[in-house]
């Protein structure tokens, strides 16, 4: 049974003895009874994340050793979705969006004039054609308006749990399916691929029904995609019910646009 509760600004999503793969604090593969999403204050500046996470879990009364996420989103905006063998809980904020323009930034090997399509400044950085106060896709703090009343920092965190038993190949596949669904949802909803600090944890039940595959065409993958889509959209609706949502990186307090060129080659 999947349990979820919030105490003292910490969201606990639990399944006894679950096997987790995560990208957050305490990332990697581990066995634990729960994953945690910790809401941090707007002025958060700690760098000792493991210690901070332990302090917050202790304050909330959770004796947990599972994956931990940090978010600037208030947990009042957390939303969950269930479908078949999957439960997803999401918190979503877009104050630090990431964008990946598909406008011919790659350079084909052997291009006779690559700079014609990928103009480069003398210092070697790809030119940014966006907001004048944007450098490399992120607002320059020295140019930002000091009177700007920014929303608290946000990120998109996902906890995905299934009652299936997944092996060492299927668990990463489930994580990839969840990230794919998150990216598609954010592109369709907000025009961004994600934020600069997104994190995902996927957990499975080692005693559940063995499942070898978790791609988008499988029962498990379809359920995950639907749950991620609906949980992320619901969290965004709650988070931005009474405030404007960024529609471009330049509208946000932080963020990035990937404009670096690359060289495309044919493996031989």
PDB file of C-alpha atoms in Angstrom, residues 60-261:
ATOM      1  CA  UNK A  60       8.990  16.341  10.968  1.00  0.00           C
ATOM      2  CA  UNK A  61       9.283  13.143  12.986  1.00  0.00           C
ATOM      3  CA  UNK A  62      10.305  10.969  10.037  1.00  0.00           C
ATOM      4  CA  UNK A  63      12.994   8.366  10.636  1.00  0.00           C
ATOM      5  CA  UNK A  64      13.707   7.971   6.953  1.00  0.00           C
ATOM      6  CA  UNK A  65      16.703   6.938   4.898  1.00  0.00           C
ATOM      7  CA  UNK A  66      15.126   7.221   1.473  1.00  0.00           C
ATOM      8  CA  UNK A  67      15.615   9.678  -1.396  1.00  0.00           C
ATOM      9  CA  UNK A  68      15.103  13.359  -0.563  1.00  0.00           C
ATOM     10  CA  UNK A  69      14.118  16.284  -2.782  1.00  0.00           C
ATOM     11  CA  UNK A  70      14.183  19.997  -1.997  1.00  0.00           C
ATOM     12  CA  UNK A  71      11.657  22.426  -3.466  1.00  0.00           C
ATOM     13  CA  UNK A  72      10.711  26.068  -3.141  1.00  0.00           C
ATOM     14  CA  UNK A  73       7.091  25.132  -3.861  1.00  0.00           C
ATOM     15  CA  UNK A  74       4.758  25.128  -0.862  1.00  0.00           C
ATOM     16  CA  UNK A  75       3.474  21.607  -0.272  1.00  0.00           C
ATOM     17  CA  UNK A  76      -0.071  22.945  -0.347  1.00  0.00           C
ATOM     18  CA  UNK A  77       0.435  22.728  -4.118  1.00  0.00           C
ATOM     19  CA  UNK A  78       1.471  19.057  -4.139  1.00  0.00           C
ATOM     20  CA  UNK A  79      -0.842  16.916  -6.229  1.00  0.00           C
ATOM     21  CA  UNK A  80      -1.085  13.185  -6.828  1.00  0.00           C
ATOM     22  CA  UNK A  81      -2.562  10.884  -9.459  1.00  0.00           C
ATOM     23  CA  UNK A  82      -3.232   7.134  -9.551  1.00  0.00           C
ATOM     24  CA  UNK A  83      -3.738   4.737 -12.445  1.00  0.00           C
ATOM     25  CA  UNK A  84      -3.578   0.951 -12.254  1.00  0.00           C
ATOM     26  CA  UNK A  85      -0.236  -0.085 -10.724  1.00  0.00           C
ATOM     27  CA  UNK A  86       1.151   3.470 -10.417  1.00  0.00           C
ATOM     28  CA  UNK A  87       0.886   6.417  -8.039  1.00  0.00           C
ATOM     29  CA  UNK A  88       2.627   9.732  -8.743  1.00  0.00           C
ATOM     30  CA  UNK A  89       2.981  12.752  -6.448  1.00  0.00           C
ATOM     31  CA  UNK A  90       4.288  16.005  -7.935  1.00  0.00           C
ATOM     32  CA  UNK A  91       5.229  19.509  -6.874  1.00  0.00           C
ATOM     33  CA  UNK A  92       5.683  21.942  -9.745  1.00  0.00           C
ATOM     34  CA  UNK A  93       7.026  25.483  -9.964  1.00  0.00           C
ATOM     35  CA  UNK A  94       8.578  27.350 -12.894  1.00  0.00           C
ATOM     36  CA  UNK A  95      10.652  30.173 -11.429  1.00  0.00           C
ATOM     37  CA  UNK A  96      13.840  28.640 -12.906  1.00  0.00           C
ATOM     38  CA  UNK A  97      12.776  27.252 -16.302  1.00  0.00           C
ATOM     39  CA  UNK A  98      15.015  25.521 -18.830  1.00  0.00           C
ATOM     40  CA  UNK A  99      14.493  25.868 -22.582  1.00  0.00           C
ATOM     41  CA  UNK A 100      16.035  23.984 -25.508  1.00  0.00           C
ATOM     42  CA  UNK A 101      15.367  25.803 -28.809  1.00  0.00           C
ATOM     43  CA  UNK A 102      15.276  23.571 -31.893  1.00  0.00           C
ATOM     44  CA  UNK A 103      16.422  26.233 -34.325  1.00  0.00           C
ATOM     45  CA  UNK A 104      19.431  24.722 -36.057  1.00  0.00           C
ATOM     46  CA  UNK A 105      21.978  25.217 -33.289  1.00  0.00           C
ATOM     47  CA  UNK A 106      23.859  22.024 -34.199  1.00  0.00           C
ATOM     48  CA  UNK A 107      26.795  22.261 -36.617  1.00  0.00           C
ATOM     49  CA  UNK A 108      27.212  19.493 -39.182  1.00  0.00           C
ATOM     50  CA  UNK A 109      30.740  18.165 -39.472  1.00  0.00           C
ATOM     51  CA  UNK A 110      32.300  19.625 -42.595  1.00  0.00           C
ATOM     52  CA  UNK A 111      29.919  22.599 -42.747  1.00  0.00           C
ATOM     53  CA  UNK A 112      31.793  25.121 -44.926  1.00  0.00           C
ATOM     54  CA  UNK A 113      30.618  28.055 -42.835  1.00  0.00           C
ATOM     55  CA  UNK A 114      29.400  26.855 -39.424  1.00  0.00           C
ATOM     56  CA  UNK A 115      29.591  30.354 -37.921  1.00  0.00           C
ATOM     57  CA  UNK A 116      27.015  31.571 -40.431  1.00  0.00           C
ATOM     58  CA  UNK A 117      24.418  29.474 -38.629  1.00  0.00           C
ATOM     59  CA  UNK A 118      25.937  29.557 -35.153  1.00  0.00           C
ATOM     60  CA  UNK A 119      27.284  33.064 -34.517  1.00  0.00           C
ATOM     61  CA  UNK A 120      29.808  33.129 -31.695  1.00  0.00           C
ATOM     62  CA  UNK A 121      30.957  36.050 -29.605  1.00  0.00           C
ATOM     63  CA  UNK A 122      34.706  36.752 -29.317  1.00  0.00           C
ATOM     64  CA  UNK A 123      34.777  35.108 -25.892  1.00  0.00           C
ATOM     65  CA  UNK A 124      33.529  31.879 -27.423  1.00  0.00           C
ATOM     66  CA  UNK A 125      29.973  31.940 -26.061  1.00  0.00           C
ATOM     67  CA  UNK A 126      27.034  31.405 -28.357  1.00  0.00           C
ATOM     68  CA  UNK A 127      25.095  34.639 -28.771  1.00  0.00           C
ATOM     69  CA  UNK A 128      21.829  34.940 -26.919  1.00  0.00           C
ATOM     70  CA  UNK A 129      19.098  36.517 -28.997  1.00  0.00           C
ATOM     71  CA  UNK A 130      16.682  36.840 -26.100  1.00  0.00           C
ATOM     72  CA  UNK A 131      16.045  39.413 -23.395  1.00  0.00           C
ATOM     73  CA  UNK A 132      18.741  42.131 -23.134  1.00  0.00           C
ATOM     74  CA  UNK A 133      19.258  41.313 -19.455  1.00  0.00           C
ATOM     75  CA  UNK A 134      19.770  37.651 -20.219  1.00  0.00           C
ATOM     76  CA  UNK A 135      23.214  36.096 -20.335  1.00  0.00           C
ATOM     77  CA  UNK A 136      23.423  32.459 -21.367  1.00  0.00           C
ATOM     78  CA  UNK A 137      19.669  32.192 -20.877  1.00  0.00           C
ATOM     79  CA  UNK A 138      19.676  33.310 -17.224  1.00  0.00           C
ATOM     80  CA  UNK A 139      18.947  36.714 -15.800  1.00  0.00           C
ATOM     81  CA  UNK A 140      22.129  38.531 -14.852  1.00  0.00           C
ATOM     82  CA  UNK A 141      21.742  39.291 -11.114  1.00  0.00           C
ATOM     83  CA  UNK A 142      23.594  42.613 -11.516  1.00  0.00           C
ATOM     84  CA  UNK A 143      21.135  43.755 -14.183  1.00  0.00           C
ATOM     85  CA  UNK A 144      17.994  42.477 -12.513  1.00  0.00           C
ATOM     86  CA  UNK A 145      15.600  45.026 -11.057  1.00  0.00           C
ATOM     87  CA  UNK A 146      16.226  45.101  -7.306  1.00  0.00           C
ATOM     88  CA  UNK A 147      12.569  45.955  -6.749  1.00  0.00           C
ATOM     89  CA  UNK A 148      11.423  42.835  -8.576  1.00  0.00           C
ATOM     90  CA  UNK A 149       8.942  40.955  -6.387  1.00  0.00           C
ATOM     91  CA  UNK A 150       9.784  37.434  -7.491  1.00  0.00           C
ATOM     92  CA  UNK A 151       7.846  34.321  -6.609  1.00  0.00           C
ATOM     93  CA  UNK A 152       9.654  31.849  -4.343  1.00  0.00           C
ATOM     94  CA  UNK A 153      11.973  29.509  -6.254  1.00  0.00           C
ATOM     95  CA  UNK A 154      10.351  26.433  -7.713  1.00  0.00           C
ATOM     96  CA  UNK A 155      11.213  23.153  -9.350  1.00  0.00           C
ATOM     97  CA  UNK A 156       9.417  20.073 -10.647  1.00  0.00           C
ATOM     98  CA  UNK A 157       9.806  17.061  -8.369  1.00  0.00           C
ATOM     99  CA  UNK A 158       8.190  13.690  -9.023  1.00  0.00           C
ATOM    100  CA  UNK A 159       7.794  10.647  -6.801  1.00  0.00           C
ATOM    101  CA  UNK A 160       6.619   7.663  -8.847  1.00  0.00           C
ATOM    102  CA  UNK A 161       5.708   4.426  -7.062  1.00  0.00           C
ATOM    103  CA  UNK A 162       4.492   1.131  -8.492  1.00  0.00           C
ATOM    104  CA  UNK A 163       3.355  -2.109  -6.893  1.00  0.00           C
ATOM    105  CA  UNK A 164       5.289  -4.050  -9.548  1.00  0.00           C
ATOM    106  CA  UNK A 165       8.727  -5.609  -9.026  1.00  0.00           C
ATOM    107  CA  UNK A 166      11.249  -4.119 -11.464  1.00  0.00           C
ATOM    108  CA  UNK A 167      14.727  -5.428 -12.256  1.00  0.00           C
ATOM    109  CA  UNK A 168      17.891  -3.401 -12.872  1.00  0.00           C
ATOM    110  CA  UNK A 169      16.825  -2.640 -16.438  1.00  0.00           C
ATOM    111  CA  UNK A 170      13.165  -1.847 -15.845  1.00  0.00           C
ATOM    112  CA  UNK A 171      13.685   0.578 -12.948  1.00  0.00           C
ATOM    113  CA  UNK A 172      15.787   3.046 -15.015  1.00  0.00           C
ATOM    114  CA  UNK A 173      13.326   2.565 -17.866  1.00  0.00           C
ATOM    115  CA  UNK A 174      10.502   3.680 -15.571  1.00  0.00           C
ATOM    116  CA  UNK A 175      12.500   6.759 -14.574  1.00  0.00           C
ATOM    117  CA  UNK A 176      13.078   7.590 -18.249  1.00  0.00           C
ATOM    118  CA  UNK A 177       9.364   7.173 -18.986  1.00  0.00           C
ATOM    119  CA  UNK A 178       8.479   9.519 -16.125  1.00  0.00           C
ATOM    120  CA  UNK A 179      10.973  12.172 -17.277  1.00  0.00           C
ATOM    121  CA  UNK A 180       9.698  11.901 -20.850  1.00  0.00           C
ATOM    122  CA  UNK A 181       6.138  12.456 -19.639  1.00  0.00           C
ATOM    123  CA  UNK A 182       7.195  15.405 -17.479  1.00  0.00           C
ATOM    124  CA  UNK A 183       9.001  17.014 -20.417  1.00  0.00           C
ATOM    125  CA  UNK A 184       6.056  16.533 -22.769  1.00  0.00           C
ATOM    126  CA  UNK A 185       3.665  17.940 -20.170  1.00  0.00           C
ATOM    127  CA  UNK A 186       5.770  21.030 -19.503  1.00  0.00           C
ATOM    128  CA  UNK A 187       6.363  21.676 -23.206  1.00  0.00           C
ATOM    129  CA  UNK A 188       2.643  21.475 -23.884  1.00  0.00           C
ATOM    130  CA  UNK A 189       1.648  23.475 -20.824  1.00  0.00           C
ATOM    131  CA  UNK A 190       4.392  26.075 -20.431  1.00  0.00           C
ATOM    132  CA  UNK A 191       6.802  25.749 -23.365  1.00  0.00           C
ATOM    133  CA  UNK A 192       9.758  24.608 -21.228  1.00  0.00           C
ATOM    134  CA  UNK A 193      11.522  21.245 -21.086  1.00  0.00           C
ATOM    135  CA  UNK A 194      11.811  21.481 -17.306  1.00  0.00           C
ATOM    136  CA  UNK A 195      13.581  23.582 -14.702  1.00  0.00           C
ATOM    137  CA  UNK A 196      17.233  23.779 -13.716  1.00  0.00           C
ATOM    138  CA  UNK A 197      16.692  21.681 -10.587  1.00  0.00           C
ATOM    139  CA  UNK A 198      14.119  18.985 -11.396  1.00  0.00           C
ATOM    140  CA  UNK A 199      14.363  15.650  -9.601  1.00  0.00           C
ATOM    141  CA  UNK A 200      12.638  12.283  -9.935  1.00  0.00           C
ATOM    142  CA  UNK A 201      12.419   9.187  -7.759  1.00  0.00           C
ATOM    143  CA  UNK A 202      10.859   5.936  -8.920  1.00  0.00           C
ATOM    144  CA  UNK A 203      10.103   3.170  -6.459  1.00  0.00           C
ATOM    145  CA  UNK A 204       8.943  -0.414  -6.896  1.00  0.00           C
ATOM    146  CA  UNK A 205       7.785  -3.270  -4.669  1.00  0.00           C
ATOM    147  CA  UNK A 206      10.375  -6.088  -4.712  1.00  0.00           C
ATOM    148  CA  UNK A 207       7.602  -8.509  -3.706  1.00  0.00           C
ATOM    149  CA  UNK A 208       5.208  -7.405  -6.440  1.00  0.00           C
ATOM    150  CA  UNK A 209       4.413  -8.862  -9.844  1.00  0.00           C
ATOM    151  CA  UNK A 210       7.680  -9.107 -11.822  1.00  0.00           C
ATOM    152  CA  UNK A 211       7.705  -6.667 -14.733  1.00  0.00           C
ATOM    153  CA  UNK A 212      10.575  -6.520 -17.222  1.00  0.00           C
ATOM    154  CA  UNK A 213       9.608  -3.461 -19.251  1.00  0.00           C
ATOM    155  CA  UNK A 214       8.352   0.032 -18.410  1.00  0.00           C
ATOM    156  CA  UNK A 215       8.413   1.879 -21.729  1.00  0.00           C
ATOM    157  CA  UNK A 216       5.666   4.099 -23.089  1.00  0.00           C
ATOM    158  CA  UNK A 217       3.727   1.259 -24.769  1.00  0.00           C
ATOM    159  CA  UNK A 218       3.558  -0.984 -21.684  1.00  0.00           C
ATOM    160  CA  UNK A 219       0.752  -1.046 -19.140  1.00  0.00           C
ATOM    161  CA  UNK A 220       3.152   0.312 -16.529  1.00  0.00           C
ATOM    162  CA  UNK A 221       4.499   2.992 -18.854  1.00  0.00           C
ATOM    163  CA  UNK A 222       1.070   4.174 -19.978  1.00  0.00           C
ATOM    164  CA  UNK A 223      -0.115   4.486 -16.385  1.00  0.00           C
ATOM    165  CA  UNK A 224       3.041   6.393 -15.432  1.00  0.00           C
ATOM    166  CA  UNK A 225       2.704   8.815 -18.328  1.00  0.00           C
ATOM    167  CA  UNK A 226      -0.933   9.553 -17.488  1.00  0.00           C
ATOM    168  CA  UNK A 227      -0.209  10.046 -13.783  1.00  0.00           C
ATOM    169  CA  UNK A 228       2.798  12.308 -14.367  1.00  0.00           C
ATOM    170  CA  UNK A 229       0.833  14.415 -16.847  1.00  0.00           C
ATOM    171  CA  UNK A 230      -2.146  14.867 -14.561  1.00  0.00           C
ATOM    172  CA  UNK A 231      -0.212  15.382 -11.313  1.00  0.00           C
ATOM    173  CA  UNK A 232       2.130  17.985 -12.834  1.00  0.00           C
ATOM    174  CA  UNK A 233      -0.700  19.899 -14.499  1.00  0.00           C
ATOM    175  CA  UNK A 234      -2.750  19.889 -11.294  1.00  0.00           C
ATOM    176  CA  UNK A 235       0.200  21.146  -9.248  1.00  0.00           C
ATOM    177  CA  UNK A 236       0.860  23.945 -11.748  1.00  0.00           C
ATOM    178  CA  UNK A 237      -2.800  24.985 -11.695  1.00  0.00           C
ATOM    179  CA  UNK A 238      -2.667  25.214  -7.912  1.00  0.00           C
ATOM    180  CA  UNK A 239       0.716  26.954  -7.797  1.00  0.00           C
ATOM    181  CA  UNK A 240      -0.293  29.619 -10.320  1.00  0.00           C
ATOM    182  CA  UNK A 241      -3.952  30.028  -9.450  1.00  0.00           C
ATOM    183  CA  UNK A 242      -3.356  33.581  -8.214  1.00  0.00           C
ATOM    184  CA  UNK A 243      -0.110  34.595  -9.936  1.00  0.00           C
ATOM    185  CA  UNK A 244       1.289  34.783 -13.447  1.00  0.00           C
ATOM    186  CA  UNK A 245       3.215  31.814 -14.735  1.00  0.00           C
ATOM    187  CA  UNK A 246       6.460  32.499 -16.661  1.00  0.00           C
ATOM    188  CA  UNK A 247       5.985  32.102 -20.404  1.00  0.00           C
ATOM    189  CA  UNK A 248       9.647  32.676 -21.323  1.00  0.00           C
ATOM    190  CA  UNK A 249      12.970  32.275 -19.542  1.00  0.00           C
ATOM    191  CA  UNK A 250      13.356  36.067 -19.561  1.00  0.00           C
ATOM    192  CA  UNK A 251      10.134  36.336 -17.525  1.00  0.00           C
ATOM    193  CA  UNK A 252      11.541  34.204 -14.710  1.00  0.00           C
ATOM    194  CA  UNK A 253      13.924  35.160 -11.917  1.00  0.00           C
ATOM    195  CA  UNK A 254      16.306  32.366 -12.882  1.00  0.00           C
ATOM    196  CA  UNK A 255      16.584  29.976 -15.788  1.00  0.00           C
ATOM    197  CA  UNK A 256      18.616  28.841 -18.749  1.00  0.00           C
ATOM    198  CA  UNK A 257      18.399  28.580 -22.520  1.00  0.00           C
ATOM    199  CA  UNK A 258      20.716  26.066 -24.181  1.00  0.00           C
ATOM    200  CA  UNK A 259      22.232  27.804 -27.204  1.00  0.00           C
ATOM    201  CA  UNK A 260      25.639  26.147 -27.279  1.00  0.00           C
ATOM    202  CA  UNK A 261      26.503  24.695 -30.704  1.00  0.00           C
TER     203      UNK A 261
END
